[in-house]
PDB file of C-alpha atoms in Angstrom:
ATOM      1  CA  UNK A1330      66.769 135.987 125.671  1.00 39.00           C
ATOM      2  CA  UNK A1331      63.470 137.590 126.769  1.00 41.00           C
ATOM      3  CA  UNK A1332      62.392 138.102 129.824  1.00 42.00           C
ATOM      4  CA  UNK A1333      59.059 138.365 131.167  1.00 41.00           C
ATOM      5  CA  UNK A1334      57.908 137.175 127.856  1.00 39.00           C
ATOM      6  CA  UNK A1335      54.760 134.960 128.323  1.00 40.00           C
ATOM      7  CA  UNK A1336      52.740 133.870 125.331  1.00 37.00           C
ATOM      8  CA  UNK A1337      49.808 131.436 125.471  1.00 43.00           C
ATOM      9  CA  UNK A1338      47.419 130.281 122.391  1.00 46.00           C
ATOM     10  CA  UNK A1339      45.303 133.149 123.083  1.00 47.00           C
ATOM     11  CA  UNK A1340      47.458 135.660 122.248  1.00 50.00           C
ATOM     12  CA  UNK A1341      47.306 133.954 118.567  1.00 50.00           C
ATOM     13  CA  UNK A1342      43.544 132.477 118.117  1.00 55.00           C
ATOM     14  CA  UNK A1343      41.616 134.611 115.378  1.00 59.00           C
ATOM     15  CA  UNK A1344      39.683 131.883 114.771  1.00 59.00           C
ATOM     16  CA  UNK A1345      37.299 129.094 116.765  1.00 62.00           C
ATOM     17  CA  UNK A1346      34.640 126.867 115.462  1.00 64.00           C
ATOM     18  CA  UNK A1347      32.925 124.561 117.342  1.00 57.00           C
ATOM     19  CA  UNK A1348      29.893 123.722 115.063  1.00 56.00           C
ATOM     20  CA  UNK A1349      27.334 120.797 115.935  1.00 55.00           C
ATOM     21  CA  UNK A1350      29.535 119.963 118.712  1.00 52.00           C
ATOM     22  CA  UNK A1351      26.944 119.724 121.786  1.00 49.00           C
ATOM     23  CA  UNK A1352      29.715 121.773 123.478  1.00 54.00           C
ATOM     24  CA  UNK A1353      28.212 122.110 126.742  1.00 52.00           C
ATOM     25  CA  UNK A1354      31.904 123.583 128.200  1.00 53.00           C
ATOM     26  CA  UNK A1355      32.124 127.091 130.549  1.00 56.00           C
ATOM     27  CA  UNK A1356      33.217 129.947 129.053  1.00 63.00           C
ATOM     28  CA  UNK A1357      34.082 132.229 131.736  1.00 62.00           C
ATOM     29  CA  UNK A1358      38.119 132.149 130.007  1.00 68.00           C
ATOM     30  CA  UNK A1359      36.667 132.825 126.532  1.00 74.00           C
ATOM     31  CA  UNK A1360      37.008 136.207 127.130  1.00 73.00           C
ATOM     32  CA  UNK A1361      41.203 135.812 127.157  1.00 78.00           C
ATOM     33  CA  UNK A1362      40.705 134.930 123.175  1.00 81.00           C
ATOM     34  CA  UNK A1363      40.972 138.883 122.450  1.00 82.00           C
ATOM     35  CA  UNK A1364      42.353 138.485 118.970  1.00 87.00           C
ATOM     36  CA  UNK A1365      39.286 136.245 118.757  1.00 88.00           C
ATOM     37  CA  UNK A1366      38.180 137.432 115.167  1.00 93.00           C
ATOM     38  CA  UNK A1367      35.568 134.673 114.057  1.00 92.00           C
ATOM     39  CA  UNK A1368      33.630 132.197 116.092  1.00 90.00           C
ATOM     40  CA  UNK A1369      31.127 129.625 115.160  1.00 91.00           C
ATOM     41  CA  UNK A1370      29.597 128.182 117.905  1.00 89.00           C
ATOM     42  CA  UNK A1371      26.407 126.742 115.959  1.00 92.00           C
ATOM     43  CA  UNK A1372      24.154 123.779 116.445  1.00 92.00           C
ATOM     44  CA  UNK A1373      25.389 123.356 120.240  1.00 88.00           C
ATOM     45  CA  UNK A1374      22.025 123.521 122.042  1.00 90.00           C
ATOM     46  CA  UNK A1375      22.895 126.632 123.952  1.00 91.00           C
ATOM     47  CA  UNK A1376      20.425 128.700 125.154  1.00 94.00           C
ATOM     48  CA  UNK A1377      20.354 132.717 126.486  1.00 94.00           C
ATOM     49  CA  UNK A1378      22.842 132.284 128.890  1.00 90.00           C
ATOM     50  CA  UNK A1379      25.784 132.170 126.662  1.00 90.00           C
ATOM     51  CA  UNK A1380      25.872 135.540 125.556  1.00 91.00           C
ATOM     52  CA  UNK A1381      27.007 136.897 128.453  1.00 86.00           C
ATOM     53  CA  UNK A1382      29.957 134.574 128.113  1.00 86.00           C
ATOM     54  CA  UNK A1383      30.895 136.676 125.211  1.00 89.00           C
ATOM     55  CA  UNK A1384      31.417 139.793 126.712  1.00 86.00           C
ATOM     56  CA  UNK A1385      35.094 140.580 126.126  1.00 84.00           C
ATOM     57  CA  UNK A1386      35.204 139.197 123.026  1.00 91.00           C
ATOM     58  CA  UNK A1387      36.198 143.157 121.476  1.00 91.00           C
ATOM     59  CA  UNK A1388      38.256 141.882 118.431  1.00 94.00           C
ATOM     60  CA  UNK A1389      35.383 139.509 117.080  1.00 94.00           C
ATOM     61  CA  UNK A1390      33.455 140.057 113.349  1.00 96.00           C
ATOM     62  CA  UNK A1391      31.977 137.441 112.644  1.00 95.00           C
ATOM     63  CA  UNK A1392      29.922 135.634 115.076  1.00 95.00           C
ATOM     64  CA  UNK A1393      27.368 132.280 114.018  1.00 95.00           C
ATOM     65  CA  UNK A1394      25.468 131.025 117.516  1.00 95.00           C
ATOM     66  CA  UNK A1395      22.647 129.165 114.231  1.00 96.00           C
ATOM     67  CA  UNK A1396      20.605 126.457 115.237  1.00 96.00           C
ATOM     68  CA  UNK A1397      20.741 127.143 119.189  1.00 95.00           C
ATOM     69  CA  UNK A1398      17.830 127.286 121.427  1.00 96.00           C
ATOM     70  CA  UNK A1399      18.017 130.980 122.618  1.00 97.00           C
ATOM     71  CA  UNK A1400      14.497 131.942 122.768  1.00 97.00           C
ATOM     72  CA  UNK A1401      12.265 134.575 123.723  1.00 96.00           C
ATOM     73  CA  UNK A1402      13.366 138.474 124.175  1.00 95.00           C
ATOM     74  CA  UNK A1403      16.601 138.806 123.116  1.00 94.00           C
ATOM     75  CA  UNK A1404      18.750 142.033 125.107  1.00 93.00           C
ATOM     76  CA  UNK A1405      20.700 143.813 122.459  1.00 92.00           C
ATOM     77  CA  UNK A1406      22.896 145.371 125.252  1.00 91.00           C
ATOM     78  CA  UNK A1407      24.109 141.509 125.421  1.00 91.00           C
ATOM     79  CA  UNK A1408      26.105 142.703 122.377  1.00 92.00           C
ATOM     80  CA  UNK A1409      26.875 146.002 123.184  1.00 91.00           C
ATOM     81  CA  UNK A1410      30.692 145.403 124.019  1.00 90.00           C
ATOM     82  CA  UNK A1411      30.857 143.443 120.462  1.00 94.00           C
ATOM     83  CA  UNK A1412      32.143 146.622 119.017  1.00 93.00           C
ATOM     84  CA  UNK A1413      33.889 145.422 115.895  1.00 96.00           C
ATOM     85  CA  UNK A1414      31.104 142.622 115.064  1.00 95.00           C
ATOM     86  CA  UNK A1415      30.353 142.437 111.434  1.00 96.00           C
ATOM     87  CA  UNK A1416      28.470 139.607 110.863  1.00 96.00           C
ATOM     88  CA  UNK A1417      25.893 138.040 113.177  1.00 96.00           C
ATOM     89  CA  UNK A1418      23.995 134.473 112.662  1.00 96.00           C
ATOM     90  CA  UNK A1419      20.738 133.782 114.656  1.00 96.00           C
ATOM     91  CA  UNK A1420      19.088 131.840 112.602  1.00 96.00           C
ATOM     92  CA  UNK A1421      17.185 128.357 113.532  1.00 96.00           C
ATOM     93  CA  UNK A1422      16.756 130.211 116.922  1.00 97.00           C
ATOM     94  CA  UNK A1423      13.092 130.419 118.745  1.00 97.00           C
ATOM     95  CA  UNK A1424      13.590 134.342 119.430  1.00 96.00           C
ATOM     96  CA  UNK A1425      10.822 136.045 119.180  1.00 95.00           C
ATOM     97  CA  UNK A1426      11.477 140.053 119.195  1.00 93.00           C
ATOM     98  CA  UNK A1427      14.838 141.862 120.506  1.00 92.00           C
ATOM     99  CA  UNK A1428      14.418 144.445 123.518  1.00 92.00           C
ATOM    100  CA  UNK A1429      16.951 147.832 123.842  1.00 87.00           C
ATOM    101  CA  UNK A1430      17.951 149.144 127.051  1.00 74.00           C
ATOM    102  CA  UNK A1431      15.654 151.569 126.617  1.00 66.00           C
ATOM    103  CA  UNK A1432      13.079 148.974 127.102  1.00 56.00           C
ATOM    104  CA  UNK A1433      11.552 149.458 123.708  1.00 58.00           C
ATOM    105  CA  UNK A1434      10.659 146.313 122.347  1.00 60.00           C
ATOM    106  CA  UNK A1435      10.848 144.793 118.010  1.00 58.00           C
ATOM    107  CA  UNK A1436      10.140 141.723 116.565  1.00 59.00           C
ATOM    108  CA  UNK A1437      12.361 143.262 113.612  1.00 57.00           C
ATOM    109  CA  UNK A1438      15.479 142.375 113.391  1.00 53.00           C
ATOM    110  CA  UNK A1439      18.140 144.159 115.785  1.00 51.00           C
ATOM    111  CA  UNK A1440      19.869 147.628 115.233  1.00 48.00           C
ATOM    112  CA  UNK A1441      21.439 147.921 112.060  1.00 43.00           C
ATOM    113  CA  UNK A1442      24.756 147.584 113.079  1.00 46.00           C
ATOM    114  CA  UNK A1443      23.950 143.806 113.030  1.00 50.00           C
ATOM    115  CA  UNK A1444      23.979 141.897 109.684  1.00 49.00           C
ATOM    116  CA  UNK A1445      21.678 139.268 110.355  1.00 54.00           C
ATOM    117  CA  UNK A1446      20.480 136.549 108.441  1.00 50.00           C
TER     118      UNK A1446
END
């Protein structure tokens, strides 16, 4: 018997994808996913706001938010505490240029520990 043993589904999601979905759900808990390895959250219509929802998200690689409507200046800092991310999808996204901390602006694409495409 074990005690004080308590194991929920995030303790085993690596994986979420929630492609042309209109998902319009909060993500404050999203965060609990910490195996969280790949997530696909395309075509959904979100805009800016969601990447602070994915602050916490240390275990993810790969991560597709395609065919969104984030627009305008993109923070990289947003993605600062994606420290394992591989693999980054923007694409079919209005953003125009991404912005450091440092408040140096780049229509290029992001630093190059992004692989965008």
């Amino acid at each position: 018997m074990i005690v004080g043993a308590r194991l929920t589904l995030a303790n085993f999601v690596e994986e979420l994808s929630s492609e042309k979905e209109d998902f319009k759900a909060r993500f404050e808990r999203l965060s609990r996913l910490d195996k969280l390895e790949s997530l696909n959250l395309g075509l959904n219509n979100f805009n800016n706001s969601i990447l602070s929802s994915l602050k916490g998200l240390s275990s993810l690689k790969h991560l597709s938010l395609d065919g969104n409507q984030l627009n305008g200046s993109i923070d990289t800092k947003d993605f600062d505490s994606l420290s394992k991310l591989e693999e980054l999808d923007l694409s079919r996204n209005e953003i125009q240029n991404f912005v450091t901390s440092t408040g140096i602006n780049s229509s290029n694409p992001p630093p190059p520990t992004f692989d965008c495409f």
